[in-house]
XYZ file of C-alpha atoms in Angstrom:
775
model
C -100.938 -37.840 25.129
C -100.398 -39.608 28.509
C -102.443 -39.587 31.742
C -100.881 -39.927 35.190
C -102.222 -40.401 38.722
C -100.344 -38.160 41.170
C -100.717 -38.113 44.962
C -100.963 -34.599 46.331
C -99.613 -33.382 49.660
C -103.063 -33.913 51.218
C -103.129 -37.537 50.089
C -105.692 -36.961 47.301
C -105.345 -38.602 43.938
C -105.132 -36.020 41.150
C -105.536 -36.836 37.487
C -103.028 -35.059 35.282
C -102.289 -35.237 31.593
C -99.079 -34.561 29.805
C -98.858 -33.951 26.072
C -95.468 -35.147 24.938
C -93.975 -32.377 22.869
C -94.559 -32.645 19.172
C -92.480 -30.557 16.840
C -94.048 -27.272 15.797
C -94.671 -26.540 12.135
C -91.662 -25.255 10.233
C -94.016 -22.663 8.716
C -94.547 -19.305 10.414
C -98.163 -18.989 9.220
C -101.124 -19.331 11.557
C -104.576 -17.839 12.042
C -106.458 -15.142 13.984
C -109.494 -16.850 15.575
C -112.630 -14.762 16.131
C -116.015 -15.577 17.629
C -116.459 -19.287 16.769
C -114.122 -22.276 16.854
C -115.001 -23.746 13.498
C -114.032 -27.000 11.821
C -111.490 -25.013 9.806
C -110.089 -23.450 12.945
C -109.517 -26.882 14.467
C -107.765 -28.040 11.275
C -105.326 -25.135 11.538
C -104.718 -25.763 15.247
C -104.049 -29.433 14.503
C -101.265 -28.306 12.157
C -99.299 -27.119 15.227
C -98.475 -23.569 14.061
C -95.767 -21.714 15.946
C -98.267 -19.038 17.130
C -102.032 -18.673 17.476
C -104.077 -15.526 18.048
C -107.432 -15.606 19.840
C -109.927 -12.750 20.269
C -111.664 -12.455 23.625
C -114.304 -9.939 24.733
C -114.264 -7.501 27.600
C -117.542 -9.112 28.641
C -116.019 -12.628 28.618
C -114.376 -15.080 26.283
C -116.559 -16.975 23.795
C -116.504 -20.660 24.768
C -115.107 -21.612 21.380
C -112.105 -19.354 21.869
C -111.344 -20.969 25.237
C -111.572 -24.420 23.662
C -109.273 -23.381 20.841
C -106.591 -22.319 23.344
C -106.915 -25.648 25.178
C -106.673 -27.632 21.947
C -103.704 -25.628 20.710
C -101.792 -26.154 23.941
C -102.524 -29.903 23.729
C -101.345 -30.074 20.102
C -98.447 -27.610 20.399
C -97.202 -27.227 23.973
C -94.243 -25.208 22.746
C -96.334 -22.767 20.701
C -97.236 -19.210 21.672
C -100.805 -18.016 22.268
C -101.515 -14.326 21.650
C -104.743 -12.856 23.027
C -106.452 -9.592 22.189
C -109.577 -8.591 24.092
C -112.109 -6.733 21.982
C -113.789 -3.552 23.138
C -115.193 -0.675 21.061
C -113.533 1.814 23.431
C -111.269 4.386 21.770
C -108.891 7.106 23.026
C -107.690 10.324 21.418
C -104.958 12.896 21.950
C -107.453 14.768 24.116
C -107.249 11.883 26.661
C -104.384 11.580 29.121
C -102.185 8.685 27.993
C -101.394 7.418 31.512
C -105.028 7.529 32.600
C -106.049 5.868 29.316
C -103.686 2.943 29.958
C -105.131 2.503 33.452
C -108.668 2.721 32.105
C -107.975 0.163 29.365
C -106.537 -2.315 31.878
C -109.342 -1.795 34.386
C -112.314 -1.739 32.025
C -111.221 -3.953 29.119
C -108.310 -6.320 29.791
C -108.908 -7.194 33.441
C -112.644 -7.998 33.127
C -112.062 -10.114 30.039
C -109.219 -12.070 31.641
C -111.145 -12.525 34.881
C -113.903 -14.317 32.953
C -111.422 -17.195 32.449
C -110.466 -19.825 34.999
C -106.920 -19.685 36.396
C -105.983 -22.724 34.322
C -107.211 -21.099 31.101
C -105.494 -17.796 31.912
C -102.259 -19.780 32.300
C -102.542 -20.818 28.624
C -101.931 -17.244 27.438
C -98.372 -16.250 26.514
C -98.704 -12.753 24.968
C -101.374 -10.165 25.710
C -102.165 -7.389 23.205
C -103.686 -4.003 23.922
C -105.969 -1.802 21.822
C -106.257 -2.639 18.159
C -105.122 -0.326 15.335
C -107.259 2.796 15.172
C -108.357 2.682 18.824
C -105.602 5.012 20.048
C -103.268 7.599 18.622
C -100.324 5.681 17.194
C -96.961 6.139 15.512
C -97.367 9.083 13.156
C -101.153 9.276 13.517
C -103.178 11.435 13.557
C -101.333 13.248 10.800
C -102.213 16.623 12.298
C -99.839 15.916 15.215
C -97.764 12.846 14.257
C -94.891 13.245 16.703
C -97.236 14.130 19.570
C -99.254 11.008 18.748
C -96.116 8.875 18.753
C -95.113 10.172 22.184
C -98.680 9.652 23.458
C -98.500 6.066 22.212
C -95.168 5.527 23.993
C -96.555 6.915 27.254
C -99.673 4.759 26.948
C -97.626 1.566 26.511
C -94.997 2.308 29.145
C -97.945 2.505 31.598
C -99.901 -0.498 30.286
C -96.966 -2.908 29.984
C -96.193 -3.083 33.755
C -99.827 -3.988 34.464
C -99.691 -6.789 31.883
C -96.415 -8.118 33.311
C -97.658 -7.933 36.923
C -100.652 -10.025 35.935
C -98.341 -12.752 34.638
C -98.394 -12.179 30.876
C -95.905 -11.043 28.272
C -96.821 -7.801 26.543
C -97.319 -7.658 22.771
C -97.359 -3.945 22.116
C -98.183 -1.751 19.158
C -100.622 -3.407 16.675
C -99.185 -1.119 13.956
C -101.489 -0.886 10.916
C -100.105 -1.888 7.512
C -98.157 0.909 5.803
C -97.577 2.783 9.048
C -95.991 4.832 10.374
C -96.393 6.898 7.233
C -94.316 9.800 5.989
C -90.799 10.038 4.607
C -88.138 7.612 5.778
C -86.732 10.223 8.195
C -90.211 10.995 9.538
C -90.943 7.279 10.002
C -87.713 6.910 11.913
C -88.532 9.863 14.183
C -91.870 8.243 15.101
C -90.144 4.920 15.827
C -87.545 6.745 17.947
C -90.331 8.188 20.118
C -91.523 4.611 20.750
C -88.099 3.189 21.691
C -88.639 3.405 25.506
C -91.799 1.283 25.247
C -90.051 -1.224 22.954
C -87.127 -1.564 25.327
C -89.475 -2.036 28.259
C -91.396 -4.737 26.420
C -88.211 -6.561 25.378
C -86.884 -6.514 28.965
C -90.167 -8.102 30.076
C -89.770 -10.949 27.557
C -92.436 -9.435 25.365
C -92.836 -8.583 21.705
C -94.361 -5.980 19.448
C -96.738 -6.413 16.539
C -97.313 -5.213 12.985
C -100.242 -5.973 10.668
C -98.576 -7.425 7.590
C -101.111 -7.161 4.763
C -100.368 -7.095 1.040
C -102.346 -4.244 -0.514
C -101.245 -4.752 -4.110
C -101.250 -8.585 -3.816
C -97.784 -8.999 -5.289
C -94.648 -11.061 -4.764
C -92.456 -8.115 -5.737
C -90.046 -7.251 -2.920
C -89.776 -3.666 -4.090
C -93.513 -3.260 -3.527
C -94.035 -5.414 -0.478
C -91.232 -3.673 1.518
C -93.842 -0.888 1.949
C -96.662 -3.224 2.939
C -96.466 -6.877 4.087
C -92.685 -6.683 4.633
C -92.522 -3.038 5.795
C -91.301 -4.193 9.210
C -87.897 -4.874 7.596
C -87.431 -1.111 7.280
C -87.918 -0.806 11.053
C -85.240 -3.397 11.816
C -82.806 -1.815 9.330
C -83.209 1.407 11.290
C -82.732 -0.378 14.623
C -79.522 -1.985 13.349
C -77.833 1.397 13.058
C -79.630 3.562 15.638
C -80.769 1.121 18.380
C -78.857 -2.183 17.982
C -80.292 -3.527 21.240
C -83.687 -3.637 19.517
C -82.489 -5.449 16.419
C -83.628 -8.771 17.896
C -86.819 -7.754 19.690
C -89.428 -10.399 18.818
C -92.053 -9.356 16.303
C -95.468 -11.026 15.914
C -97.434 -10.223 12.799
C -100.765 -10.363 14.613
C -102.790 -9.693 11.479
C -101.877 -10.511 7.903
C -103.079 -11.573 4.511
C -104.685 -9.587 1.684
C -106.399 -6.259 2.393
C -106.920 -3.557 -0.222
C -108.800 -0.915 1.760
C -110.327 -2.494 4.861
C -113.680 -3.250 3.245
C -114.973 -6.482 4.850
C -116.565 -7.810 1.651
C -114.359 -6.394 -1.101
C -110.782 -6.165 0.198
C -109.907 -9.678 1.347
C -108.480 -12.559 -0.635
C -111.850 -14.100 -1.519
C -112.849 -10.940 -3.411
C -109.495 -10.503 -5.158
C -108.616 -13.890 -6.581
C -108.979 -17.617 -6.218
C -108.047 -19.801 -3.288
C -105.101 -21.045 -5.335
C -103.922 -17.436 -5.817
C -103.950 -16.852 -2.065
C -102.247 -20.155 -1.316
C -99.463 -19.318 -3.771
C -99.008 -15.882 -2.219
C -98.917 -17.368 1.280
C -96.289 -19.878 0.225
C -94.149 -16.952 -1.045
C -94.826 -14.792 2.028
C -94.050 -17.684 4.379
C -90.721 -18.128 2.618
C -89.964 -14.450 3.244
C -90.833 -14.241 6.963
C -88.981 -17.493 7.627
C -85.845 -15.615 6.623
C -86.322 -13.172 9.523
C -85.436 -14.876 12.803
C -87.024 -12.146 14.927
C -90.491 -12.848 13.406
C -92.265 -15.343 15.674
C -95.167 -15.847 13.275
C -98.028 -14.318 11.312
C -101.635 -14.933 12.422
C -103.680 -14.438 9.282
C -106.959 -12.531 9.582
C -109.443 -14.245 10.130
C -111.458 -17.411 10.818
C -114.678 -17.894 12.777
C -116.632 -14.752 11.854
C -117.563 -14.803 8.134
C -121.101 -13.380 8.346
C -122.163 -10.499 6.155
C -121.666 -8.123 9.087
C -118.304 -9.721 9.845
C -115.353 -10.145 7.430
C -116.608 -12.474 4.678
C -113.896 -11.799 2.063
C -111.148 -12.452 4.647
C -112.577 -15.749 5.932
C -109.963 -18.538 6.017
C -112.513 -21.360 6.287
C -112.387 -22.308 2.555
C -108.598 -22.849 2.758
C -108.376 -24.142 6.333
C -107.940 -27.746 5.197
C -105.115 -26.649 2.936
C -103.527 -24.692 5.801
C -103.681 -27.684 8.138
C -101.859 -29.793 5.551
C -99.449 -26.988 4.742
C -98.475 -26.571 8.404
C -97.855 -30.242 8.948
C -94.621 -31.910 7.958
C -95.020 -33.517 4.534
C -95.332 -37.302 4.514
C -94.980 -37.776 0.783
C -93.664 -36.012 -2.257
C -96.007 -33.376 -3.735
C -98.262 -34.204 -6.677
C -97.217 -33.286 -10.179
C -97.952 -29.626 -10.992
C -101.174 -28.990 -12.917
C -102.488 -26.265 -15.216
C -99.160 -25.975 -17.000
C -99.070 -23.704 -20.061
C -96.382 -22.483 -22.451
C -96.794 -19.210 -24.368
C -94.473 -17.861 -27.015
C -93.887 -14.100 -27.328
C -91.188 -12.415 -29.355
C -87.844 -13.460 -27.931
C -88.986 -15.831 -25.162
C -91.383 -18.565 -24.017
C -93.229 -18.206 -20.686
C -94.064 -21.414 -18.803
C -96.741 -21.034 -16.110
C -98.645 -23.359 -13.760
C -101.501 -22.809 -11.305
C -101.359 -25.538 -8.671
C -101.481 -24.571 -4.945
C -98.600 -25.667 -2.709
C -99.375 -28.430 -0.216
C -96.347 -27.697 1.972
C -93.518 -25.185 1.618
C -92.726 -26.047 -1.991
C -90.428 -25.004 -4.805
C -90.617 -25.881 -8.484
C -88.228 -26.948 -11.229
C -88.724 -26.285 -14.974
C -87.278 -28.818 -17.435
C -86.988 -28.555 -21.220
C -86.388 -30.694 -24.294
C -86.496 -30.256 -28.065
C -87.887 -33.786 -28.414
C -91.468 -34.655 -27.548
C -91.435 -36.943 -24.499
C -87.912 -35.974 -23.453
C -85.393 -36.549 -22.109
C -85.697 -33.217 -20.265
C -82.959 -31.070 -18.762
C -83.562 -28.707 -15.806
C -83.316 -25.049 -16.837
C -84.565 -23.407 -13.598
C -84.913 -24.588 -9.961
C -86.006 -23.268 -6.525
C -88.857 -21.196 -8.014
C -91.410 -20.037 -5.417
C -95.040 -19.047 -5.813
C -96.497 -15.996 -7.492
C -99.807 -14.299 -8.178
C -101.715 -14.878 -10.385
C -99.681 -17.886 -11.480
C -96.233 -19.253 -10.844
C -94.191 -18.764 -13.988
C -90.760 -18.881 -15.587
C -89.589 -16.978 -18.668
C -87.283 -18.983 -20.895
C -85.169 -16.569 -22.939
C -82.724 -19.182 -24.213
C -84.808 -20.105 -27.223
C -84.471 -19.610 -30.985
C -87.024 -19.032 -33.693
C -88.768 -21.892 -35.534
C -87.804 -24.516 -32.917
C -90.489 -26.311 -30.932
C -89.660 -26.640 -27.233
C -91.265 -29.158 -24.847
C -91.571 -28.379 -21.135
C -92.475 -30.196 -17.917
C -92.527 -28.883 -14.335
C -91.901 -30.753 -11.059
C -92.487 -29.776 -7.408
C -90.094 -30.300 -4.516
C -90.669 -30.449 -0.750
C -88.778 -31.793 2.252
C -89.588 -35.391 1.312
C -88.598 -35.268 -2.342
C -89.534 -34.415 -5.897
C -92.893 -34.969 -7.586
C -93.409 -36.675 -10.930
C -93.174 -34.439 -13.965
C -96.249 -32.508 -15.050
C -98.044 -33.047 -18.299
C -95.853 -31.911 -21.212
C -96.604 -28.582 -22.924
C -94.941 -27.033 -25.948
C -94.449 -23.723 -27.676
C -92.678 -22.456 -30.791
C -91.347 -19.004 -31.548
C -92.838 -17.729 -34.776
C -93.345 -14.415 -36.507
C -96.413 -15.614 -38.325
C -99.198 -16.023 -35.713
C -101.465 -13.675 -33.749
C -102.258 -14.143 -30.055
C -105.535 -12.564 -28.940
C -106.406 -12.019 -25.284
C -109.214 -10.255 -23.381
C -107.846 -7.413 -21.267
C -111.106 -5.995 -19.844
C -114.814 -6.782 -19.631
C -117.517 -4.133 -19.169
C -121.320 -3.912 -19.386
C -124.113 -1.436 -19.840
C -125.858 -0.151 -17.887
C -122.869 0.304 -15.591
C -125.000 -0.321 -12.478
C -127.073 -3.477 -12.903
C -130.400 -4.014 -11.117
C -132.756 -6.969 -11.078
C -134.197 -7.581 -14.578
C -131.765 -5.185 -16.249
C -130.763 -6.187 -19.769
C -126.982 -6.340 -19.453
C -125.011 -5.883 -22.685
C -121.434 -7.086 -22.271
C -118.360 -5.834 -24.109
C -114.745 -7.021 -24.184
C -111.489 -5.191 -24.882
C -109.416 -7.514 -27.087
C -105.620 -7.166 -27.560
C -103.512 -8.927 -30.180
C -100.250 -9.526 -28.308
C -98.886 -11.790 -31.020
C -96.457 -10.996 -33.840
C -98.915 -11.178 -36.782
C -102.339 -9.660 -37.523
C -105.546 -11.638 -37.176
C -106.786 -12.756 -40.632
C -108.962 -10.225 -42.457
C -112.399 -11.561 -43.409
C -112.406 -14.032 -40.490
C -114.697 -13.294 -37.532
C -112.888 -12.185 -34.383
C -115.597 -13.388 -32.006
C -116.113 -13.187 -28.254
C -118.483 -15.392 -26.220
C -119.854 -14.192 -22.865
C -120.681 -16.912 -20.315
C -122.342 -15.974 -16.997
C -121.856 -18.207 -13.938
C -120.825 -21.172 -16.086
C -124.393 -21.573 -17.354
C -123.470 -21.488 -21.054
C -123.031 -18.679 -23.553
C -125.360 -15.805 -22.646
C -124.437 -13.502 -25.536
C -121.714 -13.001 -28.109
C -120.011 -10.567 -30.476
C -119.538 -12.072 -33.947
C -119.469 -9.278 -36.523
C -115.870 -7.960 -36.417
C -113.944 -9.224 -39.465
C -111.211 -6.614 -39.951
C -107.558 -7.569 -39.358
C -106.320 -6.683 -35.854
C -102.680 -5.683 -36.025
C -100.023 -6.774 -33.471
C -100.235 -4.728 -30.234
C -103.590 -3.250 -31.365
C -106.808 -3.428 -29.342
C -110.510 -3.275 -30.163
C -113.675 -3.198 -28.040
C -116.234 -5.789 -29.149
C -119.824 -5.308 -27.964
C -122.301 -8.209 -27.766
C -124.506 -8.261 -30.882
C -126.287 -11.614 -30.481
C -127.105 -14.515 -28.209
C -129.732 -17.097 -27.288
C -132.241 -14.370 -26.321
C -130.690 -11.400 -28.092
C -127.544 -9.389 -27.387
C -128.218 -9.162 -23.637
C -128.323 -11.180 -20.412
C -131.275 -10.650 -18.044
C -129.860 -9.699 -14.623
C -130.735 -11.605 -11.456
C -129.784 -10.255 -8.009
C -126.557 -11.199 -6.276
C -122.879 -11.782 -7.113
C -122.055 -13.201 -10.536
C -119.066 -13.929 -12.755
C -118.842 -13.323 -16.491
C -116.189 -15.091 -18.568
C -115.339 -13.509 -21.904
C -113.553 -15.807 -24.363
C -112.085 -14.410 -27.563
C -111.785 -16.650 -30.637
C -113.994 -18.956 -28.621
C -114.576 -21.455 -31.434
C -110.969 -21.319 -32.799
C -111.613 -19.736 -36.193
C -107.889 -19.059 -36.721
C -104.570 -20.404 -35.318
C -102.685 -18.526 -32.559
C -99.230 -18.802 -31.027
C -100.979 -19.596 -27.721
C -104.426 -21.220 -27.696
C -104.647 -21.351 -23.899
C -105.005 -17.687 -22.864
C -108.237 -16.525 -24.521
C -110.478 -16.110 -21.426
C -110.885 -13.437 -18.774
C -113.144 -13.893 -15.716
C -114.664 -10.813 -14.049
C -116.929 -10.724 -10.976
C -119.861 -8.304 -10.756
C -122.936 -7.679 -8.606
C -126.555 -7.142 -9.590
C -128.322 -4.834 -7.149
C -131.906 -4.808 -5.939
C -133.997 -1.665 -6.069
C -135.458 -2.303 -2.645
C -137.351 -4.686 -0.400
C -140.905 -5.144 0.898
C -141.174 -8.023 3.370
C -144.132 -9.265 5.454
C -142.511 -10.029 8.799
C -143.599 -13.408 10.096
C -146.066 -13.967 7.295
C -146.685 -14.940 3.645
C -146.696 -12.731 0.565
C -149.352 -9.990 0.680
C -149.765 -7.665 -2.302
C -146.395 -6.009 -3.027
C -144.939 -7.480 0.178
C -142.994 -10.722 -0.268
C -143.061 -13.524 2.266
C -140.750 -13.030 5.251
C -137.064 -13.435 4.339
C -133.608 -11.940 4.875
C -133.870 -12.295 8.672
C -131.402 -13.735 11.200
C -131.893 -14.570 14.859
C -135.279 -15.300 16.402
C -137.597 -17.654 14.508
C -140.619 -16.634 16.631
C -143.697 -15.460 14.747
C -147.316 -14.726 15.688
C -150.538 -13.939 13.870
C -154.028 -12.604 14.573
C -157.341 -12.478 12.698
C -158.504 -9.205 14.266
C -159.244 -6.323 11.907
C -156.416 -3.787 11.709
C -157.038 -0.043 11.704
C -154.573 1.515 9.221
C -156.216 4.933 9.008
C -153.688 6.746 11.211
C -150.526 5.192 9.756
C -148.402 7.130 7.283
C -147.943 5.122 4.037
C -149.497 1.956 5.516
C -149.034 -1.552 4.171
C -152.027 -3.756 3.333
C -153.937 -4.548 6.538
C -152.983 -8.252 6.309
C -149.310 -7.341 6.780
C -150.136 -6.143 10.319
C -151.897 -9.437 11.164
C -148.535 -11.228 11.371
C -145.301 -10.348 13.123
C -141.820 -11.581 14.003
C -140.758 -11.178 17.638
C -137.675 -11.761 19.789
C -134.099 -10.612 19.151
C -133.645 -10.595 15.367
C -132.159 -8.648 12.508
C -132.874 -8.107 8.846
C -129.830 -8.251 6.579
C -130.796 -6.282 3.449
C -127.988 -6.854 0.942
C -127.263 -6.396 -2.754
C -127.777 -2.644 -2.361
C -125.608 -0.043 -4.095
C -122.725 0.681 -1.650
C -122.877 4.228 -0.327
C -126.296 4.983 -1.810
C -129.181 6.568 0.093
C -132.246 4.558 1.081
C -135.455 5.121 2.989
C -136.300 2.358 5.455
C -139.998 2.138 6.448
C -140.895 -0.065 9.432
C -144.465 -1.278 9.996
C -145.852 -2.133 13.449
C -149.116 -3.172 15.076
C -149.549 -4.642 18.535
C -151.376 -7.996 18.033
C -149.941 -10.101 20.855
C -152.410 -11.451 23.465
C -149.616 -10.943 26.027
C -149.593 -7.144 25.592
C -152.715 -5.254 26.631
C -151.660 -1.728 27.478
C -149.075 0.903 26.747
C -145.686 0.392 28.387
C -145.800 -3.437 28.262
C -143.553 -3.659 25.206
C -140.598 -1.283 24.698
C -137.699 -2.207 22.418
C -134.848 -0.744 20.387
C -134.055 -0.640 16.678
C -130.613 0.110 15.177
C -129.587 0.442 11.532
C -125.966 -0.396 10.708
C -125.108 0.082 14.356
C -126.796 3.487 14.818
C -129.778 3.488 17.217
C -132.860 4.914 15.488
C -135.651 3.869 17.885
C -135.195 3.693 21.652
C -137.710 1.992 23.950
C -140.227 2.122 21.101
C -143.756 1.376 22.377
C -146.016 0.213 19.514
C -149.235 0.495 21.581
C -148.409 3.970 22.842
C -147.363 5.229 19.402
C -150.416 3.769 17.633
C -152.834 4.727 20.417
C -154.490 1.330 20.618
C -154.097 -2.365 20.001
C -154.680 -3.654 16.447
C -153.845 -0.231 15.026
C -151.010 0.270 12.528
C -148.118 2.693 12.958
C -145.075 3.295 10.723
C -141.664 4.856 11.157
C -139.286 6.004 8.407
C -135.505 6.306 8.577
C -133.057 7.570 5.978
C -129.842 5.568 5.863
C -126.869 5.006 3.543
C -125.891 1.440 2.564
C -122.472 0.488 3.887
C -119.439 -0.342 1.766
C -120.682 -3.918 1.262
C -124.070 -2.740 -0.015
C -125.825 -3.838 3.163
C -128.260 -2.372 5.675
C -128.440 -4.319 8.943
C -131.692 -3.593 10.795
C -131.288 -4.919 14.330
C -134.229 -5.341 16.752
C -133.187 -5.739 20.392
C -134.698 -5.673 23.875
C -135.424 -2.384 25.489
C -136.909 -1.948 28.962
C -139.916 -4.262 28.540
C -140.801 -7.450 26.648
C -139.540 -8.537 23.215
C -139.041 -6.564 20.022
C -141.699 -6.990 17.306
C -142.062 -6.066 13.656
C -144.935 -6.495 11.187
C -143.268 -5.447 7.945
C -140.245 -3.774 6.457
C -139.785 -1.717 3.279
C -136.663 -0.269 1.710
C -136.396 1.908 -1.371
C -133.957 4.398 -2.886
C -134.080 7.987 -1.679
C -132.327 11.276 -2.234
C -129.988 12.297 0.594
C -131.431 14.389 3.355
C -130.643 18.084 3.172
C -127.970 19.384 5.577
C -129.484 20.681 8.823
C -130.060 24.417 9.192
C -130.072 25.816 12.752
C -132.967 28.236 13.027
C -132.772 29.370 16.666
C -130.973 28.936 19.983
C -132.188 30.330 23.284
C -130.800 30.057 26.813
C -133.133 30.095 29.826
C -131.984 29.333 33.386
C -128.801 27.618 32.187
C -130.587 25.483 29.584
C -130.011 26.001 25.866
C -132.779 25.102 23.420
C -131.550 24.453 19.882
C -133.967 24.325 16.907
C -133.201 23.307 13.320
C -134.759 22.464 9.986
C -134.566 18.707 9.451
C -135.621 16.025 7.016
C -138.089 13.323 8.127
C -136.116 10.206 8.939
C -132.820 12.108 9.064
C -130.363 11.028 11.757
C -128.388 13.840 13.422
C -125.501 14.130 15.883
C -125.225 17.208 18.100
C -121.614 18.327 18.717
C -119.999 21.170 20.645
C -116.828 23.123 21.432
C -116.163 25.385 24.386
C -113.350 27.121 22.477
C -113.821 27.684 18.778
C -110.142 27.056 18.100
C -110.210 23.502 19.461
C -109.109 20.938 16.885
C -112.175 18.703 17.078
C -115.868 18.737 17.973
C -117.163 16.627 20.880
C -120.362 14.548 20.460
C -123.114 15.506 22.900
C -125.765 12.950 23.784
C -127.359 10.298 21.598
C -128.215 10.468 17.892
C -131.452 12.264 17.013
C -134.019 10.755 14.624
C -136.080 13.530 13.024
C -139.811 12.801 12.836
C -140.796 15.914 10.880
C -139.322 18.951 9.168
C -138.478 20.823 12.369
C -136.656 19.531 15.435
C -135.439 20.907 18.725
C -133.555 19.709 21.775
C -132.917 21.116 25.248
C -129.465 20.732 26.762
C -127.400 22.079 29.648
C -124.998 24.934 28.971
C -122.438 24.520 31.780
C -119.604 26.534 30.205
C -119.492 30.361 30.053
C -119.706 29.970 26.293
C -120.373 26.981 24.039
C -120.449 26.477 20.279
C -122.853 23.944 18.784
C -123.209 22.278 15.420
C -125.373 19.520 13.908
C -123.979 16.733 11.747
C -126.143 14.641 9.404
C -124.905 11.068 9.928
C -126.959 9.358 7.243
């Protein structure tokens, strides 16, 4: 980097810097930065990827995101920065597409961009629009797929000119993985409806985007052509129907591993090891580098790993690897590790588990003499999941073969790996664990978990009769927790048996503790008999132990059944009082001492390790004990549970009727897909939020609402219904019963008792109402 003094036209000295161009990475991988510019994010930026995606907000860019753009431009002046501005705003087919495009520019993109300085805005190359799911799109909704595709085209042909006029290149589409759905001809009809917008974007120097996730986590082209590589189907169609679009730039603005969109369970961290993901990325990078129209893939995501973010997608654990991978290699790769050779009838499979350090290929070499010399039998092998492997079919029975593997990058070839060997034989079994289960199926704290393993003999001879076929169960690497050691019958080739734990250090069970765990089941764990492969006896399986509930003393120590304050995030402010607390009017009160302490400020409780999708009752405890609050109305705050507002401008004093008097509120809520309830306390119209205690316990679901009456007086309709205490309801309406969807009316309702009512305007000649239970 060089600095220059330049004299301006007014005679002032201006300090300028110039970053001499460094070559961009040869890889097309990069990252999608969200929220915070982490150490890992800076390592990826320093690798000079060809593209970088940054998420801004309609309320203003996070400072870390601005710094990441500046750093990237300094490191990679020739790279391309893609920006998406987040907003929860959505549009449907009921909205006018042209007006929606104008609204999105005016209320989302323009305010977000205007929060940047002119110099920072100039760093942006491509500007995205709404994310997947925020608008109708190609083929979706399925009830009107072609109408949705035309809506999407109209939206983008109106938004693109605004983006271009503001000085940016459009990046249109944000097509979700696997879409547009339907048959090949249907998919092509939806793409055809979008052609005008694509041509407009290409003429403006822009691009379009697809979210290239692997769902099945494979390196099989026949599978991935429907997922991470589905975009190739689009370009095959363009080549024959719209050849002018066959070179339109494509940016894969999201990518990686995603099974179903679950933040904690679908990403790479929940579906394999870091080495697995690195191997898959090496393979995927090799694929997209073959497609010149692909500018890059910004993997989702880094900077927002919290439990209410996307923890299983977080790139931070592999960011150092990515930084090295993106950079040009300076030395040959290390020798491959984890090499194994396994004989099966007719062939020997050689596998290895090392992650690539740069775009890497491997060579397998073989000899019939221990120590070599070795001859190459396969080259240019790329990565795979779970392991990189090669099947050697050129082998004969009763001959021992010796194998080594080497790695190759742009600098040269690595040393050979450690030698492994295998021998075809018809006289040895090979036992493996194919599945691990436990009872009870749902584990809670202190449960006695009894493990079982499904064992398969994939060898060519039975296990020896009279010899124990044992399995050891190890939890979290802490040593054998239990074992099965009573099965002594012969297990025939290709036969399976389920072995249940029947002993261990404390019995045949493991005592469950809350949180995520891993159990490793190892068959023939103490090598009681020889096998054709002694290196494939273990299977590792993750599982979660749930809690039955929580009782926490906010801001204070343990009191009775209430544990000391924990599981909170945000404000660290607490207060306490010695005044006596009146609990006589509170429903299901806590011990009086719970109300003598409190947490205050903006904070949240993250209650995890719950059963995903199960029903819970949340009980909140309050008492006004602050010397700063001395009458009703001086403290009013809001409470939301998993994003749904349940208390609005809640006034503890007014609800309790006095200071130092307890009051409780109950809410029914379902744990989200990660098994979490996020209880968020935020400012209302006066003072800070406050909480004395929090309880959570399992509950049956609330009964569906039953409307009992509706009356109309002077243009106002009063609706009454049977409700469940703590139930959360959404009122919806239609003016024409044949309309395709119901429209929400007003805020959510939190039922306090068994009967509820609400008054609302009835502006239409007729109106149809319904109530939806949202918890």
